Amino acid sequence: MSKEFTREDVNDEQSTEALAEMDRLTHEKWEAALEDGSLVGLECEECEYVTATPNAACVHCGDRSVSPVRLPKQGSVYSKTTIEVAPEAQGSGYQIALVDVGDARVLGRITDGERVDIDDEVELSGPYEYDDDLAPLFEPI
Amino acid sequence: MARASVVGTGMTDFGVYTKPIAELFADAALPAIDDAGIANDEIDAFYFGNVLGGATTNETHLAPQVASYIGLTPETSVQRYEDACATGSLALKHGVRAVETGDHDVVLVGGAEQCTPKGTGIETSEMTRIFGSGAHKQYEQAPGMTTASVFALHTQRHMHEYGTTEKHLAEVAVKNHYHGSMNSRAQFSEEKTVEEVLDSPIIASPFRLLDCCPFSDGASAVVIVSEDAAESYGVDPIDITGISHQANPVPVADQPNPPSTDMVRRAAQNVYEQADIGPNDVDVAEIHDCFTGAEILALEALGLFEDGQAGPATTEGRTRLDGEMPINPSGGLKAKGHPIGATGTAQIVELTEQLKGESGDRQVEDAKQAIAHNVGGMTATAVVTAMEARA
């Protein structure tokens, strides 16, 4: 017969489940890294896919052995668009871009007033804040 | 071998409606039920598509409410479906499965939606925010992604890789407005020129106002039954020979190499296998052209044109009504309109009429095989459906 799972087990910091929970890259940790000027992603030990945003498992193969990796601050623009009509609090006439940072790709905001094109080199210039969430902000190099 | 058969269709004109959602849906559902020649108590299940009711009119649990209004009996199994702009097709998928497995004999499938400022009392900037709710809050909405801009990211890359031009995109709008001018149910009846499209203001580059489908109100409905039962309804049934529902990773940054829209390629391959046809067999298609670039991406992902060729093919007129591969004879989302929960089944209404030869001025000649392509969210969901006329 299996042992009853108790409240003590849940609170036991040594339990495997608790450790797994602590090790997981959460949105909170990802945002904290962004505030410190760095981008943290996840690399899958099984298929080696690298993602730039937190997940509980590999978005490519589903394996749960994903480990946090620090992504480069510089990258190149994979695609971009200039947005004129947006929710009011986002403003208008701004760019967003898919940016290749090392082996990962991330959606970021381009610094207001700047314009980037595909293949342009950009650098993480800090967090952009919208509706209490932080997003990567990039500027052209 | 069909998976299900369409025996009745109905839809409202697409445009602006301020009436309650149940009244709007009734204007599509009652004609569909009449078209099938059935009584309400013959309907075993009702699958209803609606996306925004919770955000726009504070209404979420709509299936029982709408079922009651149109007079379905309390014994009817009713359910609401939500899958962003692919909502109607998701409801259809479940309807097809229900009659295919014998769980239900007769299923009413449809959708209704109000998206216009007048229909909802919500102005454009706020509705743009609500439409963006299909995006990941932290990793897509936060940096400022909108519905137009995700398709813009795909399209910009397509332009970079294949040399697709803004003029190619404009030609999609011009073609779909031309088709819409022959559709009395379309929200826009006026034709547009390439110059008018290219002179319209930018929404999210490369898309201009006339590259974008409108905010629309409207409803659509179909009655489906099992293939074997179809003949007994005394109508000319149109068969659904395949339906495939596929997803892409979210956020868009994790989708494999935009603009490949991998999910559509998987759905297309799957549906062609189900229907035992290939892209060359398709006579007519209704495509999810929420933005002109979306039609270009879809034509290639569905295998109807080689990668990089859909832009030039459009400019050459190959996708017009009299071309080799007529696309969106209804006018598409672009001209017919896009009341999002109603769009999936509206595509099925159009293709059913096309396959019956009942489309009047916009009839595609000798249409026997058709496909519908419906996309939801930030290029995160695709449903492709194959339909066939009985010989």
Tab-separated table of N, CA and C in Angstrom, chain B residues 14-16 52 85 113-117 124 127-128 131 147 173 176-177 185-189 192 203 208-218 288-292 331-341 343:
chain	number	residue	atom	x	y	z
B	14	PHE	N	-23.801	39.875	-43.574
B	14	PHE	CA	-22.815	40.334	-42.598
B	14	PHE	C	-22.765	41.859	-42.631
B	15	GLY	N	-22.722	42.487	-41.449
B	15	GLY	CA	-22.719	43.944	-41.394
B	15	GLY	C	-22.798	44.424	-39.972
B	16	VAL	N	-23.836	45.194	-39.677
B	16	VAL	CA	-23.983	45.807	-38.357
B	16	VAL	C	-25.340	45.432	-37.774
B	52	LEU	N	-16.471	36.428	-28.274
B	52	LEU	CA	-16.238	37.654	-27.504
B	52	LEU	C	-17.348	38.032	-26.539
B	85	CYS	N	-10.717	32.876	-33.884
B	85	CYS	CA	-11.396	33.052	-35.177
B	85	CYS	C	-11.707	31.715	-35.852
B	113	GLU	N	-21.759	36.459	-33.782
B	113	GLU	CA	-20.790	37.348	-33.153
B	113	GLU	C	-21.138	38.791	-33.473
B	114	GLN	N	-20.871	39.655	-32.513
B	114	GLN	CA	-20.982	41.093	-32.740
B	114	GLN	C	-19.635	41.722	-32.431
B	115	CYS	N	-19.047	42.372	-33.424
B	115	CYS	CA	-17.714	42.964	-33.287
B	115	CYS	C	-17.679	44.444	-33.652
B	116	THR	N	-18.739	44.970	-34.272
B	116	THR	CA	-18.676	46.361	-34.750
B	116	THR	C	-18.833	47.331	-33.578
B	117	PRO	N	-18.315	48.548	-33.726
B	117	PRO	CA	-18.514	49.558	-32.675
B	117	PRO	C	-19.995	49.770	-32.373
B	124	THR	N	-12.921	51.408	-31.619
B	124	THR	CA	-11.918	50.594	-32.314
B	124	THR	C	-10.691	50.240	-31.465
B	127	MET	N	-11.643	47.675	-28.984
B	127	MET	CA	-11.935	46.389	-29.636
B	127	MET	C	-10.640	45.745	-30.132
B	128	THR	N	-9.660	46.562	-30.528
B	128	THR	CA	-8.349	46.030	-30.924
B	128	THR	C	-7.707	45.315	-29.731
B	131	PHE	N	-9.701	42.017	-29.229
B	131	PHE	CA	-9.295	41.041	-30.253
B	131	PHE	C	-7.923	40.455	-29.910
B	147	THR	N	-3.577	41.595	-33.409
B	147	THR	CA	-3.953	40.550	-34.372
B	147	THR	C	-3.362	40.840	-35.748
B	173	ALA	N	-6.824	41.948	-51.957
B	173	ALA	CA	-7.970	42.747	-51.524
B	173	ALA	C	-8.866	43.085	-52.713
B	176	ASN	N	-10.822	39.987	-53.775
B	176	ASN	CA	-11.884	39.592	-52.840
B	176	ASN	C	-13.026	40.617	-52.802
B	177	HIS	N	-12.695	41.898	-52.989
B	177	HIS	CA	-13.774	42.898	-53.099
B	177	HIS	C	-14.569	42.685	-54.392
B	185	ARG	N	-24.839	39.118	-49.484
B	185	ARG	CA	-24.682	39.020	-48.031
B	185	ARG	C	-23.400	39.683	-47.537
B	186	ALA	N	-22.568	40.155	-48.469
B	186	ALA	CA	-21.269	40.720	-48.073
B	186	ALA	C	-21.422	42.088	-47.429
B	187	GLN	N	-20.551	42.346	-46.456
B	187	GLN	CA	-20.571	43.637	-45.766
B	187	GLN	C	-20.190	44.772	-46.719
B	188	PHE	N	-19.248	44.489	-47.622
B	188	PHE	CA	-18.815	45.507	-48.590
B	188	PHE	C	-19.219	45.063	-49.998
B	189	SER	N	-19.965	45.904	-50.676
B	189	SER	CA	-20.397	45.552	-52.026
B	189	SER	C	-19.596	46.295	-53.092
B	192	LYS	N	-12.761	47.647	-55.154
B	192	LYS	CA	-11.650	48.529	-54.802
B	192	LYS	C	-10.561	48.391	-55.865
B	203	ILE	N	-2.027	50.047	-40.924
B	203	ILE	CA	-2.523	49.510	-39.644
B	203	ILE	C	-1.354	48.850	-38.903
B	208	ARG	N	-2.269	47.760	-44.791
B	208	ARG	CA	-3.003	49.017	-44.745
B	208	ARG	C	-4.454	48.705	-44.421
B	209	LEU	N	-5.233	49.740	-44.207
B	209	LEU	CA	-6.631	49.545	-43.814
B	209	LEU	C	-7.341	48.576	-44.756
B	210	LEU	N	-7.100	48.734	-46.064
B	210	LEU	CA	-7.826	47.892	-47.024
B	210	LEU	C	-7.171	46.523	-47.223
B	211	ASP	N	-6.096	46.239	-46.499
B	211	ASP	CA	-5.565	44.862	-46.431
B	211	ASP	C	-6.248	44.077	-45.320
B	212	CYS	N	-7.023	44.752	-44.480
B	212	CYS	CA	-7.583	44.141	-43.273
B	212	CYS	C	-9.080	43.885	-43.425
B	213	CYS	N	-9.538	42.751	-42.901
B	213	CYS	CA	-10.971	42.509	-42.867
B	213	CYS	C	-11.596	43.481	-41.865
B	214	PRO	N	-12.900	43.709	-41.994
B	214	PRO	CA	-13.552	44.671	-41.099
B	214	PRO	C	-13.978	44.026	-39.782
B	215	PHE	N	-14.381	44.842	-38.822
B	215	PHE	CA	-15.182	44.376	-37.695
B	215	PHE	C	-16.586	44.129	-38.245
B	216	SER	N	-17.179	42.981	-37.905
B	216	SER	CA	-18.470	42.607	-38.481
B	216	SER	C	-19.371	41.985	-37.435
B	217	ASP	N	-20.671	42.113	-37.672
B	217	ASP	CA	-21.669	41.369	-36.910
B	217	ASP	C	-22.343	40.401	-37.881
B	218	GLY	N	-22.771	39.230	-37.374
B	218	GLY	CA	-23.472	38.307	-38.258
B	218	GLY	C	-23.551	36.917	-37.656
B	288	HIS	N	-9.074	31.822	-45.056
B	288	HIS	CA	-9.150	32.767	-43.933
B	288	HIS	C	-8.273	33.993	-44.227
B	289	ASP	N	-8.834	34.922	-45.006
B	289	ASP	CA	-8.078	36.119	-45.419
B	289	ASP	C	-8.362	37.274	-44.469
B	290	CYS	N	-8.111	37.081	-43.178
B	290	CYS	CA	-8.311	38.176	-42.215
B	290	CYS	C	-7.442	39.368	-42.593
B	291	PHE	N	-6.289	39.082	-43.189
B	291	PHE	CA	-5.413	40.107	-43.753
B	291	PHE	C	-4.948	39.557	-45.095
B	292	THR	N	-4.655	40.445	-46.036
B	292	THR	CA	-4.317	39.963	-47.385
B	292	THR	C	-3.152	38.984	-47.346
B	331	GLY	N	-16.115	36.540	-51.377
B	331	GLY	CA	-15.521	37.827	-51.005
B	331	GLY	C	-14.586	37.668	-49.815
B	332	GLY	N	-14.645	36.476	-49.203
B	332	GLY	CA	-13.745	36.194	-48.081
B	332	GLY	C	-14.053	37.054	-46.872
B	333	LEU	N	-13.224	36.913	-45.846
B	333	LEU	CA	-13.390	37.734	-44.648
B	333	LEU	C	-13.243	39.208	-45.007
B	334	LYS	N	-12.405	39.436	-46.003
B	334	LYS	CA	-12.058	40.796	-46.432
B	334	LYS	C	-13.283	41.603	-46.864
B	335	ALA	N	-14.119	41.041	-47.722
B	335	ALA	CA	-15.264	41.794	-48.255
B	335	ALA	C	-16.590	41.316	-47.672
B	336	LYS	N	-16.702	39.995	-47.472
B	336	LYS	CA	-17.954	39.463	-46.924
B	336	LYS	C	-18.104	39.884	-45.468
B	337	GLY	N	-16.958	39.948	-44.751
B	337	GLY	CA	-16.978	40.317	-43.327
B	337	GLY	C	-16.527	39.164	-42.462
B	338	HIS	N	-16.260	39.468	-41.173
B	338	HIS	CA	-15.658	38.487	-40.274
B	338	HIS	C	-16.230	38.601	-38.864
B	339	PRO	N	-17.525	38.207	-38.681
B	339	PRO	CA	-18.057	38.099	-37.320
B	339	PRO	C	-17.491	36.812	-36.740
B	340	ILE	N	-16.439	36.907	-35.955
B	340	ILE	CA	-15.466	35.825	-35.804
B	340	ILE	C	-16.049	34.450	-35.468
B	341	GLY	N	-17.001	34.378	-34.535
B	341	GLY	CA	-17.565	33.064	-34.203
B	341	GLY	C	-18.418	32.480	-35.308
B	343	THR	N	-17.656	32.899	-38.648
B	343	THR	CA	-16.897	32.791	-39.898
B	343	THR	C	-16.713	31.351	-40.364
